[in-house]
Coordinates of C-alpha atoms in Angstrom, one line a residue:
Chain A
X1 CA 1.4 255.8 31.4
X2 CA 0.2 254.8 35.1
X3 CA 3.2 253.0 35.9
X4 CA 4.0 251.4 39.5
X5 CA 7.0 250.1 40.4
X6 CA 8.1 248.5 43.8
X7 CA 11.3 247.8 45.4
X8 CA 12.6 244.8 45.6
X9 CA 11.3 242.4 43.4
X10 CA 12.6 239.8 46.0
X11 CA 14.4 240.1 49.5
X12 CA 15.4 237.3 51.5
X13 CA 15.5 237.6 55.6
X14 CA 16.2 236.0 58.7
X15 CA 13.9 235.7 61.0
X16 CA 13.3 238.7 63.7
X17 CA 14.2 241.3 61.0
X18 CA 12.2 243.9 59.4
X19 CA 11.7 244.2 55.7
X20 CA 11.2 247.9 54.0
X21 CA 8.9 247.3 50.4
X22 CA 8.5 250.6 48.6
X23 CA 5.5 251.2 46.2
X24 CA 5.9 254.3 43.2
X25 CA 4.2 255.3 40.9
X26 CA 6.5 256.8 38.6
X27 CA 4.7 258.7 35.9
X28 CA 1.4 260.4 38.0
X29 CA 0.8 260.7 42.0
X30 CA -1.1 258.8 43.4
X31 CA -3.2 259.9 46.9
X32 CA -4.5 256.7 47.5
X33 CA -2.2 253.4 47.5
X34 CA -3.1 249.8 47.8
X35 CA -1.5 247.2 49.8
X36 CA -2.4 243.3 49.1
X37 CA -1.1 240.2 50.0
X38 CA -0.6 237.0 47.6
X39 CA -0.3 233.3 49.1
X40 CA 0.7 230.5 45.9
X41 CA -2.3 230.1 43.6
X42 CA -5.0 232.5 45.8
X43 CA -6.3 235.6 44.7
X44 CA -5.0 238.6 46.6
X45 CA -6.1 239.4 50.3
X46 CA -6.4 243.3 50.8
X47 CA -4.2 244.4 53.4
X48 CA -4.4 248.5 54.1
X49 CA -5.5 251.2 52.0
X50 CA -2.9 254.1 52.3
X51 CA -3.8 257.5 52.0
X52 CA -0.9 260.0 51.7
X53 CA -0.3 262.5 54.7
X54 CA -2.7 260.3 57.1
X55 CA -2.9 257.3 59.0
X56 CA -3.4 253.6 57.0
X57 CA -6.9 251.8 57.4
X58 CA -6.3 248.4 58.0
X59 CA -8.3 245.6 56.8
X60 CA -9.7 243.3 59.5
X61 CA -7.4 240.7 60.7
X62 CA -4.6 242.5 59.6
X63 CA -1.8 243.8 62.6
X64 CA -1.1 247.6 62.0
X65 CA 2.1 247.3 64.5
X66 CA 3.4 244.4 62.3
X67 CA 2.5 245.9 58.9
X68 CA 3.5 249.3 59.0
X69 CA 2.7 251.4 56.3
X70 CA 3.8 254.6 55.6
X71 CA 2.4 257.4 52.4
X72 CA 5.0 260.1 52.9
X73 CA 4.6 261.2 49.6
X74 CA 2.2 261.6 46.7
X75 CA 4.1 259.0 44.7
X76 CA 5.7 256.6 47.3
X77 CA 4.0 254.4 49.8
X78 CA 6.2 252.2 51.7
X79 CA 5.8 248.7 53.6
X80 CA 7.5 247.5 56.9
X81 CA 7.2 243.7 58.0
X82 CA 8.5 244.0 61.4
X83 CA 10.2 241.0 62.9
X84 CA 9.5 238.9 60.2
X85 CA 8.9 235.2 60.8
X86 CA 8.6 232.5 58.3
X87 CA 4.9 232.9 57.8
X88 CA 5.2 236.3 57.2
X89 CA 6.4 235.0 53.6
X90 CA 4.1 235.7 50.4
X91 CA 4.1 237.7 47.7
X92 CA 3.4 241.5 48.7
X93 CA 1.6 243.8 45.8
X94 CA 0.5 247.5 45.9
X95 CA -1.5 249.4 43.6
X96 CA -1.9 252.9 43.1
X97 CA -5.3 254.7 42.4
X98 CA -5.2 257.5 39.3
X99 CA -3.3 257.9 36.2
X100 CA -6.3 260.1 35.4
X101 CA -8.8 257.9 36.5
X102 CA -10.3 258.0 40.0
X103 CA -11.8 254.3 40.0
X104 CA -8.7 252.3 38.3
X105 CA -5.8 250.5 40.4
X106 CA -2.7 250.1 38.7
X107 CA -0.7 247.5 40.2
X108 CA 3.2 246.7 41.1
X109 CA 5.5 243.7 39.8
X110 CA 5.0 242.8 43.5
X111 CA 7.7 241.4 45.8
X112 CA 8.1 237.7 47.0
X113 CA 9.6 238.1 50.5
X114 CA 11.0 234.7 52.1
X115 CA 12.1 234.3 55.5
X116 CA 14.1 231.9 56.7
Chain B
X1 CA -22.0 244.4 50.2
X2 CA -20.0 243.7 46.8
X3 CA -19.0 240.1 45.8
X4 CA -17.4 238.6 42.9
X5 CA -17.3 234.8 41.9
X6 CA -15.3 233.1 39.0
X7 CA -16.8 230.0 37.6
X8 CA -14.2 227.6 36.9
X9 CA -10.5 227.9 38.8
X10 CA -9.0 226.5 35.5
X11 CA -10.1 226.7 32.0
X12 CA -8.0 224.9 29.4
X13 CA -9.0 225.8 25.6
X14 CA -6.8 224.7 22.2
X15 CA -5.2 227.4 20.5
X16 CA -7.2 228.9 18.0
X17 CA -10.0 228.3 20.2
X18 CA -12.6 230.6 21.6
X19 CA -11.8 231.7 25.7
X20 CA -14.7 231.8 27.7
X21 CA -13.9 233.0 31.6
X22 CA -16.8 233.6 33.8
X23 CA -17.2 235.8 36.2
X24 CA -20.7 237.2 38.7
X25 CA -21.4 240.0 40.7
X26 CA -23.2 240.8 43.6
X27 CA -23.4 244.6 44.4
X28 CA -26.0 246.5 46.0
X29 CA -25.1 250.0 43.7
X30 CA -24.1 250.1 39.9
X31 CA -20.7 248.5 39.6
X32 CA -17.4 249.4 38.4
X33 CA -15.9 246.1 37.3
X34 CA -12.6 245.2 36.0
X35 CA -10.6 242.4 34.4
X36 CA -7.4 242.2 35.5
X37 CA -4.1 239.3 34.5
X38 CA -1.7 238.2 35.8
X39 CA 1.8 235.9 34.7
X40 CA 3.6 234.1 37.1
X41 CA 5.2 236.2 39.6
X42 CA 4.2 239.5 37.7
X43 CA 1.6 241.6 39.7
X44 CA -1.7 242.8 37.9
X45 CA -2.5 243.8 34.8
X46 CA -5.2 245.6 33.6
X47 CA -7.6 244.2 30.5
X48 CA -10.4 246.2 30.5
X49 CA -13.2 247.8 32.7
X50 CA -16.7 248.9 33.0
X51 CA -17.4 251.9 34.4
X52 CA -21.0 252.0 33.2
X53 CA -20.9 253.3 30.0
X54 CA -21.4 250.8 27.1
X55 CA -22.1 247.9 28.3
X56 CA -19.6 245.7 25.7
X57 CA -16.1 246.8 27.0
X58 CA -13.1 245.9 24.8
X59 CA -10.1 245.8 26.3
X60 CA -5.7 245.1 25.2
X61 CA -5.1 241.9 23.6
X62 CA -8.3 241.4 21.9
X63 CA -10.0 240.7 25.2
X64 CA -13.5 241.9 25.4
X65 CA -16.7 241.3 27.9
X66 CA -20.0 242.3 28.3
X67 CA -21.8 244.0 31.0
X68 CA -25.4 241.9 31.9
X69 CA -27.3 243.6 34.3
X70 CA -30.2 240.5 34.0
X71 CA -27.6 238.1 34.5
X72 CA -25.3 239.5 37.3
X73 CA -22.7 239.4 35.1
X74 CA -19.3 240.6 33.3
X75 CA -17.9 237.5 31.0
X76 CA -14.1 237.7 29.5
X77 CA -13.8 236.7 26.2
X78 CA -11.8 235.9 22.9
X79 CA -12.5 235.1 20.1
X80 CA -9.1 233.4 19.4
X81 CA -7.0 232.2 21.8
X82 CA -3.0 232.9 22.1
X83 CA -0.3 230.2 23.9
X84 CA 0.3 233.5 25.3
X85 CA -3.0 234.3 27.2
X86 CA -2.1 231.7 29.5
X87 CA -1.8 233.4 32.5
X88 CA -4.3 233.7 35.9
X89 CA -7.1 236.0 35.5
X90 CA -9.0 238.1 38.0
X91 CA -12.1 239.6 38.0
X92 CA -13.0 242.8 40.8
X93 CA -15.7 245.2 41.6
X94 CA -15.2 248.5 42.7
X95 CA -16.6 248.3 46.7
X96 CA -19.5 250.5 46.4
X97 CA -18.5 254.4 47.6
X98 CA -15.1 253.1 48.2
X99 CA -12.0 252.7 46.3
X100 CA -11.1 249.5 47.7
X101 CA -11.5 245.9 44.7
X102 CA -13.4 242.5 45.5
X103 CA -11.1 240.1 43.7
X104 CA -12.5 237.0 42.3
X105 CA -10.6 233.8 43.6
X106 CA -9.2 234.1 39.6
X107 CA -9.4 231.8 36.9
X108 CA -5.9 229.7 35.5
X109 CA -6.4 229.7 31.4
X110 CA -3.8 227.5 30.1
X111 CA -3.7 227.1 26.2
X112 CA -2.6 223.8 24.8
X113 CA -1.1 224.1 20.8

């Protein structure tokens, strides 16, 4: 159980493009989603907490019209890098709050987004 | 304000041997901590927690710390380590009434035969 999958595991991009990453949490919903960010060998960097049916809450330092993040449903969060440019590549994880449990994050494979 | 801090950014123990990865709190209510792991280009997985119950938490693949209050603490542990409990570790606290995790800047345990 508690299961999170996101899609894709990798996408490549030019530069200028957005990039859609979709967080789901396949086997319980999830009202709350996490979204973090992962530079090589660093811990990860919080980016917005996303709550479904309402706006994100964005962590400080972090652009809301870059990062757009969208909690449509109560098992599917999803992640827009608009106009991406070459240091907008990193490895992008979400977690999902519940399977049961109110204080427990579950977290996706992640997605390693390179752009060129 | 919650804070977490590993000791050590790589730990390097035999196999066989006992794994030792440190990690210290700072919260100004009762924590929820967690250990969590992580293999290369994998995201998280979850060891084990404290949600203040007992304060010796065992967790999946024999993994097991203990809750000090005295110390600031929340140690990971093995008895025995496995080539394949190499991996980066991470350890979190719940950020007071939110749901949001401190991370840890995570520790790199590499097991050598």
């Amino acid at each position: 159980g508690a299961v999170v999958s996101q899609h894709p595991s990798w996408v490549i991009c030019k530069s200028g493009t957005s990039v859609k990453i979709e967080c789901r949490s396949l086997d319980f919903q999830a009202t709350t989603m996490f979204w973090y960010r992962q530079f090589p060998k660093q811990s990860l960097m919080l980016m917005a907490t996303s709550n479904e049916g309402s706006k994100a809450t964005y962590e400080q330092g972090v652009e809301k019209d870059k990062f757009l993040i969208n909690h449509a449903s109560l098992t599917l969060s999803t992640l827009t890098v608009t106009s991406a440019h070459p240091e907008d590549s990193s490895f992008y994880i979400c977690s999902a709050l519940g399977g049961g449990t109110s204080e427990t994050q579950y977290f996706g494979p992640g997605t390693r987004l390179l752009v060129l | 304000a919650q804070s977490v801090t590993q000791l050590g950014s790589h730990v390097s123990v035999s196999e066989g041997a006992l794994v030792l990865l440190r990690c210290n709190y700072s919260s100004s209510v009762p924590p929820y901590l967690f250990w969590y792991v992580q293999y290369p280009n994998q995201g998280l997985q979850l060891l084990l927690k404290y949600t203040s119950a007992a304060t010796l938490v065992k967790g999946i693949n024999g993994f097991e710390a203990e809750f000090k209050k005295s110390e600031t603490s929340f140690h990971l542990t093995k008895p025995s380590a496995h080539m394949s409990d190499a991996a980066e570790y991470f350890c979190a606290v719940k950020a007071g009434g939110y749901n949001k995790l401190i991370f840890g800047a995570g520790t790199r345990l590499a097991v050598h035969p």
